[in-house]
PDB file of C-alpha atoms in Angstrom:
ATOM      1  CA  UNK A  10      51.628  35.909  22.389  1.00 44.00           C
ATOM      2  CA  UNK A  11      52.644  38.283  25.171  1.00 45.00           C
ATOM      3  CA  UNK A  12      56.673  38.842  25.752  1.00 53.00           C
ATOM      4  CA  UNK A  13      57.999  36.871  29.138  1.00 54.00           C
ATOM      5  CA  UNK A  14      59.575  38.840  31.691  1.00 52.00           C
ATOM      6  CA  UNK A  15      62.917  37.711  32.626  1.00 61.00           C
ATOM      7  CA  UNK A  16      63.844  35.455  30.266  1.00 71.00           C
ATOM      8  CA  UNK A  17      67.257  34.544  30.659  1.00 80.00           C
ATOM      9  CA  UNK A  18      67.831  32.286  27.452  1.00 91.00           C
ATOM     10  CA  UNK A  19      69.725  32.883  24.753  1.00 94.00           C
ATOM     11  CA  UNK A  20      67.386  31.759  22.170  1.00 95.00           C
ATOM     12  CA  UNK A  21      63.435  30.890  22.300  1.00 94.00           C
ATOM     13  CA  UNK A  22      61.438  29.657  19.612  1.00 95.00           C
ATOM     14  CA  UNK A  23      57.651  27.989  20.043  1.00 94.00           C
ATOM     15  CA  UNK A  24      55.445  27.058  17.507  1.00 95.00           C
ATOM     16  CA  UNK A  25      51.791  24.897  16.893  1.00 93.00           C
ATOM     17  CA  UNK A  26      52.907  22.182  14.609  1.00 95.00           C
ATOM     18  CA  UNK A  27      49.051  21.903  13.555  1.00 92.00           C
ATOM     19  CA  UNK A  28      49.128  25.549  12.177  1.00 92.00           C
ATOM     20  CA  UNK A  29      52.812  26.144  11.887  1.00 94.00           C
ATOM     21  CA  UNK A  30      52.386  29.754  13.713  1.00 92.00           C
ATOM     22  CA  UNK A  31      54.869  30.693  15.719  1.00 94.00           C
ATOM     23  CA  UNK A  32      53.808  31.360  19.187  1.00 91.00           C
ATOM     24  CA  UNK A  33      56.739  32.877  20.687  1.00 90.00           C
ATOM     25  CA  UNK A  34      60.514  33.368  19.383  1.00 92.00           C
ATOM     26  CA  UNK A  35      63.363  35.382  20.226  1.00 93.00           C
ATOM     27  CA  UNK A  36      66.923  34.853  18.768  1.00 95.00           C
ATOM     28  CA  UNK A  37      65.423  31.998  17.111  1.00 96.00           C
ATOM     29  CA  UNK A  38      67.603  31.848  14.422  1.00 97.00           C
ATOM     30  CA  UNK A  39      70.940  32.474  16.095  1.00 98.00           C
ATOM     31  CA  UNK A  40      73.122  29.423  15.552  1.00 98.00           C
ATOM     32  CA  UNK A  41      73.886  28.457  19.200  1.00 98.00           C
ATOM     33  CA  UNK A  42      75.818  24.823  20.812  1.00 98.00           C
ATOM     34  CA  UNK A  43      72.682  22.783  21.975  1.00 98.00           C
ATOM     35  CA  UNK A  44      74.663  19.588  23.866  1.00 98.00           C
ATOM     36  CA  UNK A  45      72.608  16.560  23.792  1.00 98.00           C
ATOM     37  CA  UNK A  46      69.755  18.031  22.082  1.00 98.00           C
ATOM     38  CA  UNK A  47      71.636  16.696  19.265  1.00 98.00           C
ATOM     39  CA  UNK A  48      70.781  13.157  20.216  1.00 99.00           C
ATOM     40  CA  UNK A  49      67.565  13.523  19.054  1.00 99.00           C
ATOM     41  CA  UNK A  50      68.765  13.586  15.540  1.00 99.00           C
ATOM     42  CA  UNK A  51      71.670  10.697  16.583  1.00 99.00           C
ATOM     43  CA  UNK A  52      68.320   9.006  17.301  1.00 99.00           C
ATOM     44  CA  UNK A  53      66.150   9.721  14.480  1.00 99.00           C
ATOM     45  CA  UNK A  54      68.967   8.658  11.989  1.00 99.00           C
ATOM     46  CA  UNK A  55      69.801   5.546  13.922  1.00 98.00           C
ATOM     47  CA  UNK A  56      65.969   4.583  13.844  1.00 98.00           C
ATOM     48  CA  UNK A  57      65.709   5.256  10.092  1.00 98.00           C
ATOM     49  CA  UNK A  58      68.857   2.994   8.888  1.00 98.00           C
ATOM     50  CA  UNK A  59      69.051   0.385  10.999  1.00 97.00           C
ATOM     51  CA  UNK A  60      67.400  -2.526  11.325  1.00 95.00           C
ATOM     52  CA  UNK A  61      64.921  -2.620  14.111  1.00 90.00           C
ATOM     53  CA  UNK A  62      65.662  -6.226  15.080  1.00 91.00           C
ATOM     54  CA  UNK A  63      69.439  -5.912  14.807  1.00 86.00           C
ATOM     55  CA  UNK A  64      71.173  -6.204  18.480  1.00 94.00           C
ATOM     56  CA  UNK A  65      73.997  -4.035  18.961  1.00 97.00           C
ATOM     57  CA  UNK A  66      76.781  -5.430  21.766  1.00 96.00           C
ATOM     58  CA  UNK A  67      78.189  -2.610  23.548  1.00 96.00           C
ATOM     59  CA  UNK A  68      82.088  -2.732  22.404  1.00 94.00           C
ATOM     60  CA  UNK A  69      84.704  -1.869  24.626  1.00 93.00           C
ATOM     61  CA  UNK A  70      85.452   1.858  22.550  1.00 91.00           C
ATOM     62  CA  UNK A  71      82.254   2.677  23.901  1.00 91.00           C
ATOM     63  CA  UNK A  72      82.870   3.231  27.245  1.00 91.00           C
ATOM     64  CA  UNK A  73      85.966   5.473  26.520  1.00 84.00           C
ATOM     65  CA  UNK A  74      83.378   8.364  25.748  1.00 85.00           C
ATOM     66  CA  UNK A  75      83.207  10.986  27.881  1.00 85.00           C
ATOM     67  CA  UNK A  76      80.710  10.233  30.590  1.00 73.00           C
ATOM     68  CA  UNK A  77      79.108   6.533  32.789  1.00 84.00           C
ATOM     69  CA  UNK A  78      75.799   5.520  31.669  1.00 86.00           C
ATOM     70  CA  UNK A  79      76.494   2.335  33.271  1.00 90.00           C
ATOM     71  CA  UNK A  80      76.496   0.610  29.931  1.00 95.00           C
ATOM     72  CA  UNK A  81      78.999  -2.423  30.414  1.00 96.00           C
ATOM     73  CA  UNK A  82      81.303  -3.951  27.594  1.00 95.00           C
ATOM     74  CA  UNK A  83      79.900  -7.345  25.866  1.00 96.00           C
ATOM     75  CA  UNK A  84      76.128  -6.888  26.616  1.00 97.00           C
ATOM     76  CA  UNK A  85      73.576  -6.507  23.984  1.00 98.00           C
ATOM     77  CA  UNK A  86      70.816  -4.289  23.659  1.00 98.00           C
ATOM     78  CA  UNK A  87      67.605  -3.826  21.217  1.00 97.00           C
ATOM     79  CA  UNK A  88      67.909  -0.648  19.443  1.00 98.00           C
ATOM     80  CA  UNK A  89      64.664   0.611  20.067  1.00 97.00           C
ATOM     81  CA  UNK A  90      65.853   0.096  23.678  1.00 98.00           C
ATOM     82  CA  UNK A  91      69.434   1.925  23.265  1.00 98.00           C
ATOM     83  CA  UNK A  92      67.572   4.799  21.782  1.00 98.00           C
ATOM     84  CA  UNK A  93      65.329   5.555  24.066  1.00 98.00           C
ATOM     85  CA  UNK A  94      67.999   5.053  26.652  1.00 98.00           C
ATOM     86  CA  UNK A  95      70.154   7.795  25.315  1.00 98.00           C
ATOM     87  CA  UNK A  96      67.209   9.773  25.233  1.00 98.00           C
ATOM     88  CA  UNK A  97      66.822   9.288  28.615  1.00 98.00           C
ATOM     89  CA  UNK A  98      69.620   9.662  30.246  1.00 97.00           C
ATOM     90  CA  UNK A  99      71.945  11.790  27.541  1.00 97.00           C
ATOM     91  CA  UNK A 100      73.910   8.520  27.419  1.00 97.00           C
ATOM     92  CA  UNK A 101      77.588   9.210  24.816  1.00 96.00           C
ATOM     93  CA  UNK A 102      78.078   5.534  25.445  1.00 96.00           C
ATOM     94  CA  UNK A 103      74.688   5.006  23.308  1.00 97.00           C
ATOM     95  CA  UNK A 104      75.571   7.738  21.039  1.00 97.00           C
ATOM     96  CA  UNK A 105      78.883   6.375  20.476  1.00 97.00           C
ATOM     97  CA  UNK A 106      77.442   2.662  20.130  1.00 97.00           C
ATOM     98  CA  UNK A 107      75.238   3.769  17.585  1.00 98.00           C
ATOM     99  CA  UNK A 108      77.452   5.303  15.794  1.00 97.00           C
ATOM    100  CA  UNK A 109      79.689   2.307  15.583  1.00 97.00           C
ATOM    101  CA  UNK A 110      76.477   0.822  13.959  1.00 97.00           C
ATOM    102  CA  UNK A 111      76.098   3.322  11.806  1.00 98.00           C
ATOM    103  CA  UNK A 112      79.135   3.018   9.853  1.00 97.00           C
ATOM    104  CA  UNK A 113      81.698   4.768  12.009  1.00 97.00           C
ATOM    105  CA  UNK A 114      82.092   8.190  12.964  1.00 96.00           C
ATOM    106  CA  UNK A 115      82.612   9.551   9.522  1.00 98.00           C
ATOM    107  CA  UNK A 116      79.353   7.990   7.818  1.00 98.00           C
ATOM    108  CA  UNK A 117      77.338   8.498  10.932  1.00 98.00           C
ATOM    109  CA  UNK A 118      78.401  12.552  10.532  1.00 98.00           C
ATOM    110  CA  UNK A 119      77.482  12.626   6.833  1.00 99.00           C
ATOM    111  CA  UNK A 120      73.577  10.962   7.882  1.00 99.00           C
ATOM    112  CA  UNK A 121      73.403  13.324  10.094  1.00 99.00           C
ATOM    113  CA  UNK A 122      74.158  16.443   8.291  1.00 99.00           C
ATOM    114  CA  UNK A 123      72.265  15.491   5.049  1.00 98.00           C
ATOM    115  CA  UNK A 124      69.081  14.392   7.612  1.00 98.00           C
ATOM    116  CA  UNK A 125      69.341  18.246   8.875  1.00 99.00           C
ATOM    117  CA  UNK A 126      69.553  19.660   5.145  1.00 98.00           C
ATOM    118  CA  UNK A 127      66.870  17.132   3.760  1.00 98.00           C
ATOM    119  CA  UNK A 128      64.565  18.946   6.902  1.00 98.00           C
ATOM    120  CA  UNK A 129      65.956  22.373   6.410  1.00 98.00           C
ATOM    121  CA  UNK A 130      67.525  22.956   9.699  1.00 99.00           C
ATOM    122  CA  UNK A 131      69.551  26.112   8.039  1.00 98.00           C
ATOM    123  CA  UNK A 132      71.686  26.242  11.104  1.00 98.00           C
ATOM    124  CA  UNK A 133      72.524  22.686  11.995  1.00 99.00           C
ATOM    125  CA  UNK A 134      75.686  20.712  11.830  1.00 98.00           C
ATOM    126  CA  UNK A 135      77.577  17.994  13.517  1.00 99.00           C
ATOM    127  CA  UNK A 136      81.151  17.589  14.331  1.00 98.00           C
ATOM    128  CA  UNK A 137      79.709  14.618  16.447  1.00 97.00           C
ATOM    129  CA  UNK A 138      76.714  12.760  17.323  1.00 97.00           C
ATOM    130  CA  UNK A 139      76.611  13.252  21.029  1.00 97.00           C
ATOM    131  CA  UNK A 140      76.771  17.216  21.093  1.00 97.00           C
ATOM    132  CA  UNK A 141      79.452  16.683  23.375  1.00 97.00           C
ATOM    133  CA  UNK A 142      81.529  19.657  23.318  1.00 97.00           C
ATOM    134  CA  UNK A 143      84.953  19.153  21.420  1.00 97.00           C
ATOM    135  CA  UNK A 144      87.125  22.185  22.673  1.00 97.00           C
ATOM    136  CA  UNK A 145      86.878  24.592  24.773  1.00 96.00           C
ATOM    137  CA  UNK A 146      85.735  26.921  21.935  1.00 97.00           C
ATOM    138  CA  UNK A 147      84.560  24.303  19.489  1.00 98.00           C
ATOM    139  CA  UNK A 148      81.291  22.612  19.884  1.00 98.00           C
ATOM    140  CA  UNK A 149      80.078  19.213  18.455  1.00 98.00           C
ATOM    141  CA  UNK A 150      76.610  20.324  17.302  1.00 99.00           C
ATOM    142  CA  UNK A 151      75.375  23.835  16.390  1.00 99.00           C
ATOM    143  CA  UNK A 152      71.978  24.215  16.002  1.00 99.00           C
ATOM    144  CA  UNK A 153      69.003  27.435  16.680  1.00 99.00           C
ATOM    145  CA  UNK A 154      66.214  27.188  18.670  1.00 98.00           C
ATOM    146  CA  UNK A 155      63.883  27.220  15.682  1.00 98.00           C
ATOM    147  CA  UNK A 156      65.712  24.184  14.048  1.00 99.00           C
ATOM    148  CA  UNK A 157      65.697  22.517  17.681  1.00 99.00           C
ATOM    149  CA  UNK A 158      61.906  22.532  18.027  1.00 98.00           C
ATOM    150  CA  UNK A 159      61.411  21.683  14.444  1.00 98.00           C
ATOM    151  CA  UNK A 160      63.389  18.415  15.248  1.00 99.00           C
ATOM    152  CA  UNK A 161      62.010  16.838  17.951  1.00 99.00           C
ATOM    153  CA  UNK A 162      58.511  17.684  15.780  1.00 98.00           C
ATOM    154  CA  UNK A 163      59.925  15.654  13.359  1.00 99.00           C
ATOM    155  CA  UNK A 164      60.885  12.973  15.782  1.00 99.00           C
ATOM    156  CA  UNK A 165      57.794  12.945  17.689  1.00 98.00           C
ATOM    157  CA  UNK A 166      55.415  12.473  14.237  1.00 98.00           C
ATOM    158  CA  UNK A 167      57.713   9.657  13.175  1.00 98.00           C
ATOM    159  CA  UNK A 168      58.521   8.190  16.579  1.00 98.00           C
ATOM    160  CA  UNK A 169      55.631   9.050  19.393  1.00 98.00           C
ATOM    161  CA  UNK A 170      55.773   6.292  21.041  1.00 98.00           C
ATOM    162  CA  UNK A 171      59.460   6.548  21.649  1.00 98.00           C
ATOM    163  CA  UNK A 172      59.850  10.049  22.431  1.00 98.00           C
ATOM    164  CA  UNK A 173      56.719   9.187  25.179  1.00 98.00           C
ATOM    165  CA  UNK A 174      59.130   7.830  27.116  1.00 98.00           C
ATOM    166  CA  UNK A 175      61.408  10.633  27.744  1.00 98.00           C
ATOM    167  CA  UNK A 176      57.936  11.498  29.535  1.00 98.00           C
ATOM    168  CA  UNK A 177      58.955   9.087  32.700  1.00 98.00           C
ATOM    169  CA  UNK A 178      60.658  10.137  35.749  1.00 98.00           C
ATOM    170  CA  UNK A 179      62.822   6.433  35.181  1.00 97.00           C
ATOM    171  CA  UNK A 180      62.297   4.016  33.386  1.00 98.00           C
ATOM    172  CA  UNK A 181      63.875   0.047  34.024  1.00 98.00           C
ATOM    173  CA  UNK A 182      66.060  -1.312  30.713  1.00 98.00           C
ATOM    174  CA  UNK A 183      67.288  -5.075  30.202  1.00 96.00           C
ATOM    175  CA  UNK A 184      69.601  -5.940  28.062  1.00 96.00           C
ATOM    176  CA  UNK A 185      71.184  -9.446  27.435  1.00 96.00           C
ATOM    177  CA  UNK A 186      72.601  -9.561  30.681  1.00 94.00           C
ATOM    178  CA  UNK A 187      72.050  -6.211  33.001  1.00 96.00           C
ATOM    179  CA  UNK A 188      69.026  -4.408  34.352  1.00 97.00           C
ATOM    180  CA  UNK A 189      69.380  -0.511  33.861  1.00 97.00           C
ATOM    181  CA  UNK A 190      67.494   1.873  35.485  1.00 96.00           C
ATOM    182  CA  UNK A 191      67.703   5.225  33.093  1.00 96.00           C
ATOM    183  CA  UNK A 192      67.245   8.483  35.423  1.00 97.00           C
ATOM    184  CA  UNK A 193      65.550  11.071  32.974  1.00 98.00           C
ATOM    185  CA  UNK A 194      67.836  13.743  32.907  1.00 97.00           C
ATOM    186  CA  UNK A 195      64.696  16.221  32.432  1.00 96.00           C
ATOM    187  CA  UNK A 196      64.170  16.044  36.615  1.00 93.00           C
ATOM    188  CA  UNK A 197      60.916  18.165  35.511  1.00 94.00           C
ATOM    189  CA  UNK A 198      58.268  15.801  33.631  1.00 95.00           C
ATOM    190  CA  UNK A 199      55.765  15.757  36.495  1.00 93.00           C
ATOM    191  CA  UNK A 200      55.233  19.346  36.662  1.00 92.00           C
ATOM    192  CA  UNK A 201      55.021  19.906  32.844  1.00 93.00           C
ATOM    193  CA  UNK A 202      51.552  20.114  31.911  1.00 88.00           C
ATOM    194  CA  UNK A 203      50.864  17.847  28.541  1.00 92.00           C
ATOM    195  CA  UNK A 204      54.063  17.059  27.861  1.00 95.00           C
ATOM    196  CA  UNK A 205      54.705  14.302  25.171  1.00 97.00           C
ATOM    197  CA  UNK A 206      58.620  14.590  25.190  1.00 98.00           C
ATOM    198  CA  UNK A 207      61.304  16.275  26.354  1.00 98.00           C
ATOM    199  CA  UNK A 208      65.552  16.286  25.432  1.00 98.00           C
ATOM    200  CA  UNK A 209      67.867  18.394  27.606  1.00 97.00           C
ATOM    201  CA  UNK A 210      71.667  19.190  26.720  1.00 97.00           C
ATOM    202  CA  UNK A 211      74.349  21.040  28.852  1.00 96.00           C
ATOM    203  CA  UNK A 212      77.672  21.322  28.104  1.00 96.00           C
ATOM    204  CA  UNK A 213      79.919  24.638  29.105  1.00 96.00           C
ATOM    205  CA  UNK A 214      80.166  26.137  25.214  1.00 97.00           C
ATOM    206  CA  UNK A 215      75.594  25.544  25.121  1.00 97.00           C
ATOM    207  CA  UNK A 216      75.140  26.340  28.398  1.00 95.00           C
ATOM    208  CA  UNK A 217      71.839  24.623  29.939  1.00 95.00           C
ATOM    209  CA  UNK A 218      69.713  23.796  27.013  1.00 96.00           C
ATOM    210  CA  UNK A 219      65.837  21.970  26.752  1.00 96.00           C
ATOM    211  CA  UNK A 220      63.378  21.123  23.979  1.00 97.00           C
ATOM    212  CA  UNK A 221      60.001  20.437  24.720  1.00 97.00           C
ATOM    213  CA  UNK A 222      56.771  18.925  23.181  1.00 97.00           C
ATOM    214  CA  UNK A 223      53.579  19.197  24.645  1.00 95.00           C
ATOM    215  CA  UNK A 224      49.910  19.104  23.906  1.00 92.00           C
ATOM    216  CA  UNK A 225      47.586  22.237  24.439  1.00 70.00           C
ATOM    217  CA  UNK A 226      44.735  19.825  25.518  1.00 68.00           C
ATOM    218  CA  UNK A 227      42.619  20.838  22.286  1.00 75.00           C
ATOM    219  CA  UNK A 228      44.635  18.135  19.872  1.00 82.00           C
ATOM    220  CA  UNK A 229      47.356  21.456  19.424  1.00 87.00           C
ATOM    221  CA  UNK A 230      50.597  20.131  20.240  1.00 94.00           C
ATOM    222  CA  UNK A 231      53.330  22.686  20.442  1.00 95.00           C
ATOM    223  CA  UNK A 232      57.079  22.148  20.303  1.00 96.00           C
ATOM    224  CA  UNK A 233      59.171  24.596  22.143  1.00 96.00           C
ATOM    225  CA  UNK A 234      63.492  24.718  21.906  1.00 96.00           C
ATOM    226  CA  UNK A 235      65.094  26.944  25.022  1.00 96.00           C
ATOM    227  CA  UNK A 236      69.215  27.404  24.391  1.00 97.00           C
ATOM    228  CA  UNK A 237      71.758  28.759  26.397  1.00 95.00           C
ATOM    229  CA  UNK A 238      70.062  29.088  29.734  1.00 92.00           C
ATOM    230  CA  UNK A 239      70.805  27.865  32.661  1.00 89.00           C
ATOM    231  CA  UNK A 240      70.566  24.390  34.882  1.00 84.00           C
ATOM    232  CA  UNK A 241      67.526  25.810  36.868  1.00 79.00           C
ATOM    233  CA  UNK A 242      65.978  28.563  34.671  1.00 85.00           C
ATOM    234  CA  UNK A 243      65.684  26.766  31.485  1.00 89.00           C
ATOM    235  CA  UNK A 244      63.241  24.019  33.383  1.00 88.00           C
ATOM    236  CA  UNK A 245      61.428  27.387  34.863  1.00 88.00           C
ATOM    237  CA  UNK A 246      61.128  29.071  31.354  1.00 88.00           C
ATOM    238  CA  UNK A 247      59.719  25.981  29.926  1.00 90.00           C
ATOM    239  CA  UNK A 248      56.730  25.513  32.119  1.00 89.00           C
ATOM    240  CA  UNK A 249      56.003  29.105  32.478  1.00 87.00           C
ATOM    241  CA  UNK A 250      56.057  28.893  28.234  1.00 87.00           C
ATOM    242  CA  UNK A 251      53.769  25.606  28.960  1.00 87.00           C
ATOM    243  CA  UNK A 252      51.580  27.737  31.159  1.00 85.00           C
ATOM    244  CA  UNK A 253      51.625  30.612  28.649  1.00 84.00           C
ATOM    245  CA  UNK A 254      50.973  28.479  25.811  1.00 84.00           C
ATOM    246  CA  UNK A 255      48.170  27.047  27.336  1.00 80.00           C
ATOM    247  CA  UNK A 256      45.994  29.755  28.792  1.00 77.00           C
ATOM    248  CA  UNK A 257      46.660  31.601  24.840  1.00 74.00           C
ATOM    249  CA  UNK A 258      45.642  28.475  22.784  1.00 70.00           C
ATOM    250  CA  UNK A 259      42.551  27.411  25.023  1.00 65.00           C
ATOM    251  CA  UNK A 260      41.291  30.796  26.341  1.00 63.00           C
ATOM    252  CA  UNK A 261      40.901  32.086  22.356  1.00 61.00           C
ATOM    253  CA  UNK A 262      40.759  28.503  21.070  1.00 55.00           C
ATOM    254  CA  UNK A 263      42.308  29.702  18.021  1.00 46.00           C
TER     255      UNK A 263
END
């Protein structure tokens, strides 16, 4: 694939998950802060250890993370529901409410980083399970653009029909007692041709971050990971990679 002009990412990587050939990469092994990408794995790990039918009440720690969801103390969601809330919206409260589940911080860190060596993400690791940044120079999640994309692959063969929703503009949530509407934080989805899923993350160590799956309308989906652009450009980048992707793939139907 042709180089894009003007790129102003850090990090690019783009690959068919059919044939595994890399489309397009550049810096895609630098080991970068991706923000909330990370919840994607928070989410995968949740999904794969807990109990499906369990109800988790949102606990009154929760809502001392860093950011308003609008989660409120005492209700109880479905954790299908909670994930693809956090998804949608980036929510920490979620993140941090799963993590609870999960055993507490400590146990929730060690699932995570043996889920990222058990897929070989080489440069992943988690201080926390948010992505949240911890310092000023100290992120909560390091990750590369190539280990990025390969995860939401992973998540999107395991969990389609989750990460589908992430494909809505808003979606309404219930819980036990509240109705939620969850504002995708990807403000995008309508003008992203094919797309099956999406995760942003921002923080100011990752800068503006995105991963994106999408399908090449010939059964070729393609997962994409753009890190360390910016809150406009990175949405830009991603469908002009869409666009890219898409006249390559169909035009030599390789």
């Amino acid at each position: 694939m042709a180089n894009f002009v003007g790129l102003r990412a850090k990090a690019i990587y783009a690959y068919d998950l059919n044939t595994k050939r890399i489309l397009y990469e550049e810096n895609s092994e630098a080991q970068l802060p991706i923000g909330s990408i990370a919840k994607i794995a928070t989410a995968l790990v949740a999904l794969e250890n807990l109990d499906t039918s369990k109800k988790i009440t949102i606990q009154k720690e929760v809502l001392t993370t860093e950011g308003d969801s609008g989660l409120k103390e005492g209700e109880e969601w479905n954790l299908r529901d909670l994930v693809t809330f956090m998804l949608l919206v980036s929510s920490n409260d979620a993140s941090t409410a799963l993590e609870i589940e999960l055993g507490g911080r400590v146990e929730t860190l060690l699932k995570l980083n043996k889920t990222a060596r058990l897929l070989g993400l080489s440069q992943t690791y988690f201080l926390n399970s948010s992505g949240l940044d911890i310092s000023d120079r100290l992120a909560g999640v390091y990750s590369s653009a190539k280990d990025a994309s390969i995860l939401l692959a992973v998540f999107y063969k395991k969990y389609p029909e989750i990460l589908k929703q992430t494909t809505l503009l808003n979606k309404e949530f219930r819980s036990n007692k509240y109705t939620h509407i969850a504002d995708n934080t990807n403000r995008y989805v309508a003008e992203m041709t094919g797309l099956l899923g999406s995760k942003t993350g921002s923080t100011d160590l990752a800068g503006a971050n995105l991963t994106i799956i999408f399908d090449s309308e010939i059964d070729r989906p393609v997962a994409f990971a753009i890190l360390g652009s910016d809150p406009v450009n990175r949405f830009q980048e991603a469908m002009a990679i869409i666009e890219r992707t898409l006249s390559e793939l169909i035009g030599n139907e390789i």
